[in-house]
Tab-separated table of C-alpha atoms in Angstrom:
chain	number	residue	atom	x	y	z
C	153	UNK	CA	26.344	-17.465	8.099
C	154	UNK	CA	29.182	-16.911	5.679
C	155	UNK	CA	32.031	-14.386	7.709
C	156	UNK	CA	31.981	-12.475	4.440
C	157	UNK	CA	28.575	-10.871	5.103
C	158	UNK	CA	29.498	-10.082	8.624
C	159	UNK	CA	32.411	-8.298	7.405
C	160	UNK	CA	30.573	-6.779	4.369
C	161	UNK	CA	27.501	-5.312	7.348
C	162	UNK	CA	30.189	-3.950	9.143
C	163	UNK	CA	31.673	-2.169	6.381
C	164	UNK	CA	28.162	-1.021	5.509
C	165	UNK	CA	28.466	0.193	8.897
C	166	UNK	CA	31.345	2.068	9.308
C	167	UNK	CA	30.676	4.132	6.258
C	168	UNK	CA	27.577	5.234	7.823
C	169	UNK	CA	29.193	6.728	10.651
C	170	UNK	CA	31.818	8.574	7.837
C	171	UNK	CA	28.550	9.758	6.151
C	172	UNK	CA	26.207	10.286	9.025
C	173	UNK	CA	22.607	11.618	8.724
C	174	UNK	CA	23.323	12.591	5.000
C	175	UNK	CA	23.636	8.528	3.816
C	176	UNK	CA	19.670	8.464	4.546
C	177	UNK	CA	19.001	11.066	1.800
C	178	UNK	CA	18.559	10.453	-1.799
C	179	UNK	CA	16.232	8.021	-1.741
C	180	UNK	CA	13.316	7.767	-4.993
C	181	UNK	CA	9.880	6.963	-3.689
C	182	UNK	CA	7.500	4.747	-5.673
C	183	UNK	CA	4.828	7.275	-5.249
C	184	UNK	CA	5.115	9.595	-7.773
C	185	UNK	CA	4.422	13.471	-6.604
C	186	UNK	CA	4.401	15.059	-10.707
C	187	UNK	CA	5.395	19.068	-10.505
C	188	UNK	CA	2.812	21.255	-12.409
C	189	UNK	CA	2.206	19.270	-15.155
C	190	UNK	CA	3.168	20.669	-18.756
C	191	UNK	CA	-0.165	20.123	-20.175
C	192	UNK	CA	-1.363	22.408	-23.507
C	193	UNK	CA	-3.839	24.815	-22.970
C	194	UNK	CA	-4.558	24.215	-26.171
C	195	UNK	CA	-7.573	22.542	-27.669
C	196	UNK	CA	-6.852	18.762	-28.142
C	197	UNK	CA	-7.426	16.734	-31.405
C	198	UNK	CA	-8.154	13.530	-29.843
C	199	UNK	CA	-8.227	10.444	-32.606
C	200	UNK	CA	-10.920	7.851	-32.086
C	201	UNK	CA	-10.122	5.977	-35.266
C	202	UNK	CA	-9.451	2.559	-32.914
C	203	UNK	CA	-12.431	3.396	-30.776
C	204	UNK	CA	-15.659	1.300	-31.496
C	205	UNK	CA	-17.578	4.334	-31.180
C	206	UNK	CA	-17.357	7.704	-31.049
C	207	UNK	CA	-18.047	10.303	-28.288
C	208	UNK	CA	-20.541	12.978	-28.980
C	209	UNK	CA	-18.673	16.163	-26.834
C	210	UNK	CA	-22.359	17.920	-28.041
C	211	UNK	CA	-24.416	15.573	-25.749
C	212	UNK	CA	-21.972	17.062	-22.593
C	213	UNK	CA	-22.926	20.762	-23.740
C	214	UNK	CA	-26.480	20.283	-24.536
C	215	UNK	CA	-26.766	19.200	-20.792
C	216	UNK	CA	-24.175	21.966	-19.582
C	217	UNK	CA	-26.795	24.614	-21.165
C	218	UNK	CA	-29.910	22.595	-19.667
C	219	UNK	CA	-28.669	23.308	-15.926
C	220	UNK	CA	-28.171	26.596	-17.489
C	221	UNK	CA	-31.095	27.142	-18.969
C	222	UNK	CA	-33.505	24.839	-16.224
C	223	UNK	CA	-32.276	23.943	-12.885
C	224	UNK	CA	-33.996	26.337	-10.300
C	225	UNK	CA	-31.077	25.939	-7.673
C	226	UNK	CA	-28.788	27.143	-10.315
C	227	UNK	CA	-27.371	29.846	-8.053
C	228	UNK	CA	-25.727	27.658	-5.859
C	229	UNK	CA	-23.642	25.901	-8.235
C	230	UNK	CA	-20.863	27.796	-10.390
C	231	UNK	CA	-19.182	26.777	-13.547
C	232	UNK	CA	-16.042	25.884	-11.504
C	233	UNK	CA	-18.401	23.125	-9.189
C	234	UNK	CA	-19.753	21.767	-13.142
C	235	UNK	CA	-15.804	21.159	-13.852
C	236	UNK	CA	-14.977	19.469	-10.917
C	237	UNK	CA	-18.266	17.349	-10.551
C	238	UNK	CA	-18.032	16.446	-14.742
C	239	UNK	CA	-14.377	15.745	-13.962
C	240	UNK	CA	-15.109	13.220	-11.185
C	241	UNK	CA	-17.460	11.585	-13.629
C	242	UNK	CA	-14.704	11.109	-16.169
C	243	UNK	CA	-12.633	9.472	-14.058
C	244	UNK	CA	-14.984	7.344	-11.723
C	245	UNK	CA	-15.841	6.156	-15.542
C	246	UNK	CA	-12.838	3.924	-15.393
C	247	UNK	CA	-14.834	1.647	-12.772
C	248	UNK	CA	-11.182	1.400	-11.100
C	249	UNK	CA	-10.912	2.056	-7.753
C	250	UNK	CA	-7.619	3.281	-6.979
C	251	UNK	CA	-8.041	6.093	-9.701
C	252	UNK	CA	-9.438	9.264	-8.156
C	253	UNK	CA	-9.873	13.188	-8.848
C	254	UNK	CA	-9.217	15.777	-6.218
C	255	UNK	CA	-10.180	19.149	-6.014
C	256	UNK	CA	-7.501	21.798	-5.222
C	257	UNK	CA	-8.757	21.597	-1.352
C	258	UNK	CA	-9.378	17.801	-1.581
C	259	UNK	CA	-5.643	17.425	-3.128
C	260	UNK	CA	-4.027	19.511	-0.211
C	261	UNK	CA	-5.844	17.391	2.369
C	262	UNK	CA	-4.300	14.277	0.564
C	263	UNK	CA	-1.088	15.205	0.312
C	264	UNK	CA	-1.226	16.235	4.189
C	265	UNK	CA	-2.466	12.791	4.887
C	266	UNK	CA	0.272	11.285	2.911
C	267	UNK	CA	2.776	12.607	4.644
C	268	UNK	CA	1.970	13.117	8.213
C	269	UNK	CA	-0.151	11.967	11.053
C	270	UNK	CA	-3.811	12.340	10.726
C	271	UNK	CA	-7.070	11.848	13.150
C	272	UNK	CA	-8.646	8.537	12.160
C	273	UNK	CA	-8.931	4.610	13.447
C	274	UNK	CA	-5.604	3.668	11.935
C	275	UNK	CA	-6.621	1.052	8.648
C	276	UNK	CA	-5.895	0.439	5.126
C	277	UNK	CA	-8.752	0.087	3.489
C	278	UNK	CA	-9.124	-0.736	0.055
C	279	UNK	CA	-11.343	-2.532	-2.319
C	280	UNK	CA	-12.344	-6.245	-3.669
C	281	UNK	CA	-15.048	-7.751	-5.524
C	282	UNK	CA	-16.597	-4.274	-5.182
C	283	UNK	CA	-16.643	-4.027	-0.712
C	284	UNK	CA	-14.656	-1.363	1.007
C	285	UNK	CA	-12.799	-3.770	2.765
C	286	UNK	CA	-10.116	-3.311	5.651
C	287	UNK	CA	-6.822	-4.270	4.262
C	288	UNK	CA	-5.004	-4.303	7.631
C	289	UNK	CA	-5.377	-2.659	11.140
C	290	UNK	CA	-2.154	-0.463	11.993
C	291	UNK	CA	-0.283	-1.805	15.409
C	292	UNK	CA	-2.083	-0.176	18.391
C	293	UNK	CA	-3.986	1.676	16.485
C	294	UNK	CA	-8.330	1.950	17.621
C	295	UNK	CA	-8.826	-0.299	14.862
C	296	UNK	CA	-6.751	-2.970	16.070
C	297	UNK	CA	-8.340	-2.327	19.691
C	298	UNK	CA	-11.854	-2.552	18.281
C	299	UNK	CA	-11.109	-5.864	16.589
C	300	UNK	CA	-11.235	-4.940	12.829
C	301	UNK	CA	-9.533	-7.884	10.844
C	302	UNK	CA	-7.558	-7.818	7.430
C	303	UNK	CA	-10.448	-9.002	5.087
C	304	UNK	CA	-13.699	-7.480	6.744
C	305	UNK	CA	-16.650	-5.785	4.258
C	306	UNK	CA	-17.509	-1.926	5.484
C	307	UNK	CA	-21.519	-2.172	4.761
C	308	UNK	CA	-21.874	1.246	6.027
C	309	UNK	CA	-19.776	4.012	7.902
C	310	UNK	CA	-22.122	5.869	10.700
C	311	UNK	CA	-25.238	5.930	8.532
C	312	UNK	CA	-24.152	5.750	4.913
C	313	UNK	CA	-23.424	2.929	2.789
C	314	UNK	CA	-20.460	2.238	0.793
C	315	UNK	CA	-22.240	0.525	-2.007
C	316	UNK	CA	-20.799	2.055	-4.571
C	317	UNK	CA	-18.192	3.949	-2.457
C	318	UNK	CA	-14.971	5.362	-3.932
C	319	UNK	CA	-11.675	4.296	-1.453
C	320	UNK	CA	-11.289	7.995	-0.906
C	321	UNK	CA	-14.995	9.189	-0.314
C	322	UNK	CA	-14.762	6.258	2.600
C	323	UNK	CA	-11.143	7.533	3.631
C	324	UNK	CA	-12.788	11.030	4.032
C	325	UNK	CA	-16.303	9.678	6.117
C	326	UNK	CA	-13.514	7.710	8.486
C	327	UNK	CA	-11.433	10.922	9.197
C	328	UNK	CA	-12.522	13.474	11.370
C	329	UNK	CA	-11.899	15.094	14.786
C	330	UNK	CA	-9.933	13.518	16.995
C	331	UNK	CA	-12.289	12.628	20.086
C	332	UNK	CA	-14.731	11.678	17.910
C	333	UNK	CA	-16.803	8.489	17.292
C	334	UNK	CA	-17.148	6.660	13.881
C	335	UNK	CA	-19.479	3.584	13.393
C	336	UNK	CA	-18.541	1.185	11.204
C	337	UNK	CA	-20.983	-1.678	10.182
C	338	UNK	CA	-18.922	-4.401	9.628
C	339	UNK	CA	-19.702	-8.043	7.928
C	340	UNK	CA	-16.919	-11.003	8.156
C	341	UNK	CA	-16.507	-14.183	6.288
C	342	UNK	CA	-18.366	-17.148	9.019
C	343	UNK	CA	-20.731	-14.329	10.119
C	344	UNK	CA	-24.657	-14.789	9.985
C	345	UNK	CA	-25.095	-11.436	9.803
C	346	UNK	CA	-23.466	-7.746	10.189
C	347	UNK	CA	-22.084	-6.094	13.559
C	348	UNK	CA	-21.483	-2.859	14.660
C	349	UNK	CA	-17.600	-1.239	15.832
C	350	UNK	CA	-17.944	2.038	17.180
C	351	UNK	CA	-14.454	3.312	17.056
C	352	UNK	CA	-12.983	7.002	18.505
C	353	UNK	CA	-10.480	8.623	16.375
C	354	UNK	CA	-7.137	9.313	17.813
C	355	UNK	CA	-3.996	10.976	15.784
C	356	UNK	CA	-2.525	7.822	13.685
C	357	UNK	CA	1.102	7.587	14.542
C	358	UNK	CA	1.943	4.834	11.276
C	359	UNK	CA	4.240	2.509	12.832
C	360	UNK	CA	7.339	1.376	10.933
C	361	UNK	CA	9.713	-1.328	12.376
C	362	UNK	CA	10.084	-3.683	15.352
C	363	UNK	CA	12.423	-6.636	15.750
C	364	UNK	CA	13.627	-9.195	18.545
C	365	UNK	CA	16.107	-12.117	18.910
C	366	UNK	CA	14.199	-15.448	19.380
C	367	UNK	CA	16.465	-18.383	20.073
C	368	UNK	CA	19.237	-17.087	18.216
C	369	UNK	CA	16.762	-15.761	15.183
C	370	UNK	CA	16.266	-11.772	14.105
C	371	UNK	CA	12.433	-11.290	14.002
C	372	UNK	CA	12.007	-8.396	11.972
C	373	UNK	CA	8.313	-6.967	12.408
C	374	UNK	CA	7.556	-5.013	9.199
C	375	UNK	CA	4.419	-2.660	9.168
C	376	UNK	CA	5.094	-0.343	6.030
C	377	UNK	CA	7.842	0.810	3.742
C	378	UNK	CA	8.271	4.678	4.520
C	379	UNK	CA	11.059	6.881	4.146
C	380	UNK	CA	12.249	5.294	7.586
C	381	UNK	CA	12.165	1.633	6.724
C	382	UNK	CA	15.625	0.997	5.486
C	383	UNK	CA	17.446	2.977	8.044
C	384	UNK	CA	15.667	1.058	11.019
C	385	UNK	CA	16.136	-2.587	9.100
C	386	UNK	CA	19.670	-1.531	9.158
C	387	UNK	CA	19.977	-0.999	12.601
C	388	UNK	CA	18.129	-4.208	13.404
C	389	UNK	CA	20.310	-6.258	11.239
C	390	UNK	CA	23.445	-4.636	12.781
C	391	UNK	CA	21.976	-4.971	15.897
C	392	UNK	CA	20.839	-8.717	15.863
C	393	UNK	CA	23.485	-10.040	13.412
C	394	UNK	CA	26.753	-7.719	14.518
C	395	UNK	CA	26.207	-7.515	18.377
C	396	UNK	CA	23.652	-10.512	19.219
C	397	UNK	CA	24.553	-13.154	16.594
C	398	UNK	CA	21.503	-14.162	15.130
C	399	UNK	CA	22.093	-16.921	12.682
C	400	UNK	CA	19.021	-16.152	10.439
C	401	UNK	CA	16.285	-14.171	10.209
C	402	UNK	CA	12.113	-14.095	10.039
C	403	UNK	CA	10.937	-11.190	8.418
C	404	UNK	CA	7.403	-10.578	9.018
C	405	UNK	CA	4.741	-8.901	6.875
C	406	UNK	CA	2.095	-10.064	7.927
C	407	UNK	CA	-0.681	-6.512	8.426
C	408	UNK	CA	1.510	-5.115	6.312
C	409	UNK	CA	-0.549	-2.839	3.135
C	410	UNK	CA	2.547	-1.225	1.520
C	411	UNK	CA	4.102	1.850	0.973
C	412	UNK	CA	6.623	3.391	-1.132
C	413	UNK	CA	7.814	0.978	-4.133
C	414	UNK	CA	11.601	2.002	-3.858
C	415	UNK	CA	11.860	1.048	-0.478
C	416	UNK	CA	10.747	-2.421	-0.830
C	417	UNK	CA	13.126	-2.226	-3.962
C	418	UNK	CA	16.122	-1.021	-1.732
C	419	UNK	CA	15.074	-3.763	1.364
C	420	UNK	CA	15.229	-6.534	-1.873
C	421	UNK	CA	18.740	-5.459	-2.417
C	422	UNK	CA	19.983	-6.953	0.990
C	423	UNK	CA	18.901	-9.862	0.217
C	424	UNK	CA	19.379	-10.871	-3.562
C	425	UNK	CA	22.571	-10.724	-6.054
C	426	UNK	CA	22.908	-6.770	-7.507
C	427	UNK	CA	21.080	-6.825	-10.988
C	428	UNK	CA	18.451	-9.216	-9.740
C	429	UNK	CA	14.663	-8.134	-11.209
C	430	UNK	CA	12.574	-7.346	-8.593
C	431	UNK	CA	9.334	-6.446	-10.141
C	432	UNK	CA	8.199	-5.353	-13.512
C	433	UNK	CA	5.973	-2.334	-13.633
C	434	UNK	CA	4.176	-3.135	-17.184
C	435	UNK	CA	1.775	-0.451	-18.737
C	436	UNK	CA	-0.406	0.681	-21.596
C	437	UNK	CA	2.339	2.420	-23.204
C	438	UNK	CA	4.482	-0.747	-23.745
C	439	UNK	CA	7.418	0.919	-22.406
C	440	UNK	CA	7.908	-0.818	-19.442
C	441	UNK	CA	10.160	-0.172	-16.093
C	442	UNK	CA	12.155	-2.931	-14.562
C	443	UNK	CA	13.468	-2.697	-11.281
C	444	UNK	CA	16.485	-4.744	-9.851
C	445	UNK	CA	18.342	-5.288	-7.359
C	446	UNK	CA	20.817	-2.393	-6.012
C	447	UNK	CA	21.851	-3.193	-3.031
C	448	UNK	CA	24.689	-4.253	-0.978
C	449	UNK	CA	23.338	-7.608	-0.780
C	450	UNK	CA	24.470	-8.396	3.095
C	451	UNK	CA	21.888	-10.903	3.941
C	452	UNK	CA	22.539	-13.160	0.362
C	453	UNK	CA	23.339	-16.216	2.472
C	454	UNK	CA	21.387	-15.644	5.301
C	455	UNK	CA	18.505	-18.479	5.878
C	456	UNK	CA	15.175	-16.501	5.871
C	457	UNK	CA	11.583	-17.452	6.210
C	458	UNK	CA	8.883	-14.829	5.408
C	459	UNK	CA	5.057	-14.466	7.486
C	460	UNK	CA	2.190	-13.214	5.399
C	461	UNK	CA	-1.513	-13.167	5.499
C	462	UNK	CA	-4.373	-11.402	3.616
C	463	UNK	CA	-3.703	-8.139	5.367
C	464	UNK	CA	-0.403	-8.266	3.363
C	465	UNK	CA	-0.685	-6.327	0.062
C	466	UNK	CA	1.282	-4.395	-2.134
C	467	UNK	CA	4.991	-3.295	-1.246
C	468	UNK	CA	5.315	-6.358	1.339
C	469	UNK	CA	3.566	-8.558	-2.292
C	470	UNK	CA	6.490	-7.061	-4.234
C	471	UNK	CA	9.056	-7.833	-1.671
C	472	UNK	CA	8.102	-11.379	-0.454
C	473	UNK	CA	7.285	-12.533	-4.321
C	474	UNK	CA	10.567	-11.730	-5.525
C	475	UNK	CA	12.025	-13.689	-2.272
C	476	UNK	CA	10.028	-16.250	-2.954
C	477	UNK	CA	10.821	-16.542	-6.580
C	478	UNK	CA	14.466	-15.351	-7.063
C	479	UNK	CA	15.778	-17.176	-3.969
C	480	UNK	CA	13.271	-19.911	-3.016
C	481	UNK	CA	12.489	-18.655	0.549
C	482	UNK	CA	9.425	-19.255	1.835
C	483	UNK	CA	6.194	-17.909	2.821
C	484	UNK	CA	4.784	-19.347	5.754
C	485	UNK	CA	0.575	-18.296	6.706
C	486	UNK	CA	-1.921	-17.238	4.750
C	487	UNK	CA	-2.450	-15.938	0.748
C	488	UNK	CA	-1.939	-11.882	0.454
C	489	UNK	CA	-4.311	-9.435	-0.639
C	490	UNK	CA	-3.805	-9.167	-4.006
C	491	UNK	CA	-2.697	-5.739	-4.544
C	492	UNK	CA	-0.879	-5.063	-7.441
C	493	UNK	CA	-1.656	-1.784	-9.352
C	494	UNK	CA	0.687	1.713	-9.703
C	495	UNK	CA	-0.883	4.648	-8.793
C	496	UNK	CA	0.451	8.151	-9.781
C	497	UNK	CA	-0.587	11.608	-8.831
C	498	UNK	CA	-0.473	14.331	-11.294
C	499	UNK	CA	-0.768	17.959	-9.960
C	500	UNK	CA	-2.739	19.711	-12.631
C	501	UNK	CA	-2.847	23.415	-13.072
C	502	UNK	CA	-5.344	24.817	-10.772
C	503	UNK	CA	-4.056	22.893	-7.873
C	504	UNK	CA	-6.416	20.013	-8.432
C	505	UNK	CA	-5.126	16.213	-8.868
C	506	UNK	CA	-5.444	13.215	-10.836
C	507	UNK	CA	-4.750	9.987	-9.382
C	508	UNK	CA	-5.065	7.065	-11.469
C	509	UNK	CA	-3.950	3.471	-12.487
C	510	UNK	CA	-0.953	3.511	-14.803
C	511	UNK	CA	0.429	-0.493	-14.512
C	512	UNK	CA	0.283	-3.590	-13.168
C	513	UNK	CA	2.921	-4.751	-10.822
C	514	UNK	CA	4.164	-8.320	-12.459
C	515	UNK	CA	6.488	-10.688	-10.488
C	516	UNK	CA	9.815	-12.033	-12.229
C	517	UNK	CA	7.934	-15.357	-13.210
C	518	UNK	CA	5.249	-13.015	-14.935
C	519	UNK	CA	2.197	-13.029	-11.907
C	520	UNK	CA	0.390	-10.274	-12.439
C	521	UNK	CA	-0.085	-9.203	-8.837
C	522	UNK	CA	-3.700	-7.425	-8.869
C	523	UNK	CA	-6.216	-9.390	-7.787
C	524	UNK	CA	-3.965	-12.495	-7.031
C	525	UNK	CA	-2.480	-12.911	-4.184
C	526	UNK	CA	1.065	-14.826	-3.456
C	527	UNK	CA	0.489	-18.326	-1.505
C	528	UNK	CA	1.927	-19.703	1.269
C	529	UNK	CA	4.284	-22.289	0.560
C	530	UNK	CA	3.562	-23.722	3.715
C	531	UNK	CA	-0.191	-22.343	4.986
C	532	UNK	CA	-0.630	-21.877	8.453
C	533	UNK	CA	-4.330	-20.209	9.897
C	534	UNK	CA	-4.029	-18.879	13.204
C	535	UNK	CA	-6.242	-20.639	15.803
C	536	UNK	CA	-8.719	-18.001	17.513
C	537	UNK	CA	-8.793	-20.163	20.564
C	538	UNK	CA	-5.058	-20.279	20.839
C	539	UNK	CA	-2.286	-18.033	22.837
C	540	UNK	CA	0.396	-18.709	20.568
C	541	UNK	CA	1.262	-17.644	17.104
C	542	UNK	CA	1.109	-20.613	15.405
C	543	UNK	CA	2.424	-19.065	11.855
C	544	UNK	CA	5.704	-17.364	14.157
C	545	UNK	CA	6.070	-21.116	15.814
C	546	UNK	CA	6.168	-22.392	12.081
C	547	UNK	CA	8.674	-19.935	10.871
C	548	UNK	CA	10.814	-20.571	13.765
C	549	UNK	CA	10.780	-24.723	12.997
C	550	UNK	CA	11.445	-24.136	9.169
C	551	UNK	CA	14.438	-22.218	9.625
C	552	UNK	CA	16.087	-23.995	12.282
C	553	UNK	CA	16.162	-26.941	9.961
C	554	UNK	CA	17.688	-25.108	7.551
C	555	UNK	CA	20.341	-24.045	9.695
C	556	UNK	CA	21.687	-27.237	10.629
């Protein structure tokens, strides 16, 4: 390791301690919170000259008068409940799965969820070739301790299926009171047939960081990019690099789902040259966002290897692709989930909320992310039968050699 980027960490590091707790704040996040949005109240002239047919608006208040007019539990349903349910219909339309509408009480409950801790078994979950699968199990979390794995179908939670199943409707059947049970019927690839996890909820603590020095190497265990990530990287780095003198590093992703974008953008800038692209967020507008490297680029020649496996997906995707690609490090396990869509969540006026699909992540050799998932350069399965970590023991080998 060059002394340059020692001396450039520990300059990072001193103006810290000028700045203290303020050099944390500031920070965009990749998941975009809209204000009330400035939407007309007016009526909208929508063109449908490039549509291949046109929609007949009389068809939705024919029907609107027929509940009116017809349905004998009419009482129990007002004109607001019509909105909402037509509303959900509009946007479940899109057949995506990320893309979701929230009533004002459903919207407060996600935005509490998004920022805090919550009772629940501690997954991602998310969705592929139309299964609510479990993206990855948080660390110590009752999923983990029931043995859910990255990768395994939910056929039914307690005594509903998911067939057909938005992400959030199974996000809201999962949640509940702490101290109580959920059943999960679970099927996994090399099963005959389905089993059962009953699972208690507990409060879900989401884990950020943990890192160790393994024969002179910084192991950095990354389980999401939140608003902590980059602070506790940085004390890892000045930890193993500045006080324990690691001589490379193994970052680890492997379980990781994601997180904020920017944060994965920031953790890029310590390792590639400022103006480096990143990621490409490319939508249907044609007015597309790049992002680049920003950073102070410490860790630019520092030998790295980076651990992934399918339980790896978005943020940790962005992050070890443009590694992978911009530098030439590589990935050592098992091909990553394959997410690679932008949400955003637009507050509308009544304090409901849209979220929905608005681009496609694309890597800086143009991989569209969704759907594919980044491959190993070197793949390594774990062996159930084994007490070591083969894919660690791997990383370990690879960047040894490259430090002689």
């Amino acid at each position: 390791m060059k002394t340059t980027i020692k001396n450039l960490v520990l300059m990072i590091f001193a103006v810290s301690l000028i700045l203290g707790s303020g050099f944390w704040l500031g920070y965009r996040f990749g998941y975009v919170l809209d204000s009330k949005s400035n939407f007309s109240n007016s009526v909208r002239v929508l063109n449908f000259n490039n549509s291949s047919s046109t929609p007949d608006f009389k068809i939705f208040w024919e029907t609107w008068d027929a509940i009116h007019k017809y349905y004998f539990k009419d009482s129990n349903i007002n004109d607001k409940d019509r909105v909402y349910g037509a509303t959900k219909g509009l946007v479940k339309s899109l057949n995506d799965p990320y893309s979701e509408f929230f009533t004002p009480d459903e919207a407060k409950k996600f935005k509490e969820d998004v920022s805090g801790s919550f009772g629940g078994i501690g997954a991602e979950i998310g969705s592929k070739n139309n299964f609510i699968i479990i993206v990855a199990p948080l660390k110590n979390s009752p999923a983990e301790k029931a043995g859910l794995k990255p990768q395994d179908k939910i056929l039914f939670i307690d005594s509903t299926s998911t067939d057909g199943m938005s992400i959030e409707d199974a996000v809201k059947i999962i949640r509940g009171q702490v101290g109580t049970e959920v059943k999960l019927t679970i099927l996994r690839d090399g099963w005959e047939k389905p089993q059962e996890f009953k699972i208690i909820r507990q409060i879900i603590e989401i884990p950020t960081l943990d890192y160790e020095i393994k024969d002179g190497i910084l192991i950095v265990k990354l389980y999401s990019f939140n608003a902590n990530t980059e602070r506790l990287f940085y004390n890892a780095v000045i930890d193993g690099f500045m006080k324990k003198n690691a001589k490379g590093l193994i970052l680890d992703l492997r379980n990781n789902p994601g997180g904020y974008l920017d944060v994965a953008v920031d953790l890029a800038g310590w390792f590639l040259k400022k103006g480096t692209l990143i990621v490409e967020e490319r939508g249907a507008s044609g007015i597309n966002n790049f992002y680049r490297a920003n950073g102070n680029g410490a860790l630019v020649d520092v030998p790295i290897v980076i651990l992934i496996n399918k339980g790896s997906a978005s943020a940790s995707e962005i992050l070890a692709g443009a590694l992978q690609i911009e530098r030439g490090i590589k990935l050592v396990g098992e091909e990553t989930f394959g997410k690679g869509t932008v949400q955003r969540l637009i507050n509308l006026s009544d304090g409901s909320s849209l979220k929905i699909t608005i681009a496609n992540w694309v890597l800086p050799n143009g991989k569209i992310l969704e759907g594919n998932g980044l491959k190993p350069d070197i793949e390594v399965k774990l062996d159930k039968e084994s007490v070591k970590d083969l894919q660690l023991e791997k990383a370990l080998e690879i960047i040894k050699k490259d430090l002689k």
